[in-house]
Amino acid sequence: MMVNCCGLLTANKAPVPLKSIEVELEVRDHVATVVSTLTYENKEDKPVEAVFVFPLPGDAAVCHFSAKIGQTQIVAEVKEKQQAREEYDDALSSGQQAFLLEESEQSPDIFTLSVGSLPPGESASIRLEYVTELAVQADDGLRFCLPAVLNPRYQPQGSGGSEGASVQVTSVPASLVPYSLSFSARVSSPRPVSKVESNCSLDPLQHLNTEQTQATVKLAAGHKFDRDVELLIYYKDAHQPTAVVEAGQTTAKTGTLMGDPVLMLSLYPEFPQSVMSSVASCGEFVLLMDRSGSMGSRMNNGRGQQTRISSARDTLLLLLKSLPMGCYFNIYSFGSSFEHIFPKSVEYSQSSMEEALKKVELMEANLGGTEILKPLKHIYSQPCIPSQPRQLFVFTDGEVFNTKEVINLVKKNSGSHRCFSFGIGEGASSALINGLAKEGGGHAQFITETDRMQPKVMQSLRFALQPAVVDITVTWDLPKGVSATALSPPITALFQGQRSLVYAQLTGQSSEAAQGCVMVKYSLAGHPSQNPLPFNLKPAEDSGLTVHRLGARTLIRSLEMEEREHRGQQDEGVKKKVVELSVQSGVSSSYTAFIVVNKGNSKPIQGPLVRRNIPTPVLLKARARPKIARFGCCRGATLGSLHRKMGKPNQMLSLLQLNSSSAVLSSALDDEDIERPIPKQPCRDSLLQVVSLQNASGSWLFNPALADVLGKTSEEVDKSKPALVTQEVWATILALIWLHAFKMDAKEEWELLAMKAVSWLRAQNAPSVAECVEAGNALLGCKVQEDVLGL
């Protein structure tokens, strides 16, 4: 059969049935409920099927999907995915309207929404609801991200993927997206809302009460879809442990997850200052840097001076200068292939640091696609070094097809390392970045818009240099007759100031006390510690089923991970458990889908369906085009029939020619792929110049380059030196004074390397340190005290 291509010619004003997206966000403390309403209208003279592939936060639990046609509201059911697809296909074949929402089997942050048999002139409104936890950032802000940009995901050559897994995206430049987005948020917390910041223009924050515990904020009109919508929410005294007990669903059977109360614990361990002020002097630091084509894009969404790769090079400089003497390190970089600086990790020294920095300076975004799996497998195949705990730092713009496979590999090796991940730029997959850190017992950071990469990475290095928390156990003290079943996997990592969440199902009832207590025990730097958290067993009022759905989502993700570990032996039992839990809780999974069939249609819809793919905004940038999965779009074939006729959806690409809208995009991408002269980078700022001159030991040598960046001549610096000190001690004290006097706004970037310098000075037992500080202040025209320097 010949398949005719119709194309989605947005540039040529072809009709797109999606008219608008309205998003309402409700944040309660650190949990968010998001309601999206998508309005469709068919202005053509033929019935259409509209297919929209879009991102959601990777840890979201989709818990409601419904369609409103005219005045009729129909709520979706959750069914096993293949059954839902067949029902959708059968409905379209018989001329009925149907709606299908499914999650990608390869990446939990990609969803496909199919609106089938929308008659000429008719409108439909789709309501989609999900709940998600908000991650704590390094500056204590809670981060909410509404993904608007879905960059095409890189698919490694030869990777198959199971049915329905292919992430295939129809993309257009953000300026051509034909539908609008409106966004509003309501924030409430037991603690005052101090501020809300965003990478997008917001209307002013409105507090709703005198206590300032409730506030609303809106996205300013005219959002261009050229970036994800990111909110950072700040509360006063945010680091308070909390426990919320939520009542079960009255219609659900007692003893089931939805019928029993569910508890959500939010833990913030506080470690002794004496332990926190010490920094580990050992470890194997493996830095894995993305050098795919998209890393050549400019920061700040194309408006910044620096490219992502040049910002990454500066970050590697800071990291290498801040590593402790006595540790081991290596740097890998990857694209379609991967490279390493040393065949295996080497001891950190002046010579190894200099060799690595020379190679870092030459790094460009020239390695093609984004194949992260191969370098990870190679890193994990290297034997660990005794008494040197492995710390893996992964830098990527996170546009990969095989997200779940990558995360599964990290989990398998979680016992031998901690993984710290950094998502760079718009469209970075939250499922990948958060999943790497969560399964690797580390911490995730997102670097978007005007963020400098360096402070966030140095924050994670401080976490990595903290003593590892080991022997973590969670024990329950509950009244007789009540028991707790954990829904979360065991906690594998605790960091100072970082939240850990625990979900548990409470079974049984007690006539005794309404109080329970949970005890978190662990060992830190050889010292046992315990944090008790008492809680009220009486359920909180008016909390809906948010906690239940988040608990169900947590358990579903754990079971999916377990099922993937058994692939090859086909553990159908685990898959069956996931489907049962998903259907019971109404929460999406990779094995289920939401299906709505409008059986109220008295007349079958006439005529062959016209397929219309709804475009997703893409940021045009360099990337390896041939292996990127995208939807084609065709006339006279429904999603369901294509599933049946072609077997696997990624086979569509071999059968369908690129339509003309894809050609518009492809030509733009081709332009980006052409090798161009590398734009001249701005001169390295003075901080990085000073950092680049530091030795691995922490000291600075006296040389004209240091004098120049300090704004002095070599003669002026030499003349001011006290008589009894060496040139190296003098240069090191001058550099420290300069950092404290002129670069305090970037202290988190240089704090670790300054600590290293202070340790080196102490080891010298240098005379006349006070005299040096006084002379240095006089030379540089500042007043930094000796105790401020740590001397």
mmCIF file of C-alpha atoms in Angstrom, residues 285 287 289 291 312-321 323 328-333 339-363 684 696:
data_model
loop_
_atom_site.group_PDB
_atom_site.id
_atom_site.type_symbol
_atom_site.label_atom_id
_atom_site.label_comp_id
_atom_site.label_asym_id
_atom_site.label_seq_id
_atom_site.Cartn_x
_atom_site.Cartn_y
_atom_site.Cartn_z
ATOM 1 C CA PHE A 285 36.969 11.500 40.740
ATOM 2 C CA LEU A 287 34.466 13.366 35.200
ATOM 3 C CA MET A 289 31.753 15.331 29.751
ATOM 4 C CA ARG A 291 30.922 16.656 23.665
ATOM 5 C CA ALA A 312 32.176 23.217 30.696
ATOM 6 C CA ARG A 313 35.909 23.720 30.046
ATOM 7 C CA ASP A 314 36.018 26.529 32.637
ATOM 8 C CA THR A 315 34.152 24.266 35.056
ATOM 9 C CA LEU A 316 36.665 21.439 34.564
ATOM 10 C CA LEU A 317 39.471 23.927 35.317
ATOM 11 C CA LEU A 318 37.847 24.858 38.644
ATOM 12 C CA LEU A 319 37.157 21.209 39.472
ATOM 13 C CA LEU A 320 40.713 20.104 38.734
ATOM 14 C CA LYS A 321 42.214 22.929 40.798
ATOM 15 C CA LEU A 323 40.660 18.347 43.978
ATOM 16 C CA TYR A 328 42.859 9.924 41.891
ATOM 17 C CA PHE A 329 41.076 11.262 38.813
ATOM 18 C CA ASN A 330 40.313 10.815 35.106
ATOM 19 C CA ILE A 331 38.298 12.718 32.491
ATOM 20 C CA TYR A 332 36.148 11.011 29.843
ATOM 21 C CA SER A 333 34.313 12.770 27.029
ATOM 22 C CA GLU A 339 37.689 9.318 24.720
ATOM 23 C CA HIS A 340 39.637 9.388 27.970
ATOM 24 C CA ILE A 341 42.602 11.489 29.026
ATOM 25 C CA PHE A 342 44.365 8.607 30.846
ATOM 26 C CA PRO A 343 43.947 4.839 30.223
ATOM 27 C CA LYS A 344 42.964 4.530 33.899
ATOM 28 C CA SER A 345 42.570 6.934 36.814
ATOM 29 C CA VAL A 346 45.876 8.481 37.926
ATOM 30 C CA GLU A 347 47.077 10.051 41.143
ATOM 31 C CA TYR A 348 46.452 13.794 41.324
ATOM 32 C CA SER A 349 49.721 15.714 41.068
ATOM 33 C CA GLN A 350 51.114 18.825 39.410
ATOM 34 C CA SER A 351 52.158 16.899 36.292
ATOM 35 C CA SER A 352 48.921 14.880 35.918
ATOM 36 C CA MET A 353 46.822 18.022 36.491
ATOM 37 C CA GLU A 354 48.804 19.983 33.873
ATOM 38 C CA GLU A 355 48.506 17.146 31.339
ATOM 39 C CA ALA A 356 44.739 16.963 31.883
ATOM 40 C CA LEU A 357 44.269 20.738 31.597
ATOM 41 C CA LYS A 358 46.143 20.860 28.282
ATOM 42 C CA LYS A 359 43.697 18.313 26.860
ATOM 43 C CA VAL A 360 40.661 20.037 28.426
ATOM 44 C CA GLU A 361 41.628 23.295 26.664
ATOM 45 C CA LEU A 362 41.354 21.474 23.309
ATOM 46 C CA MET A 363 37.890 19.983 23.945
ATOM 47 C CA ARG A 684 38.767 34.461 30.421
ATOM 48 C CA ALA A 696 47.955 21.282 42.374
#
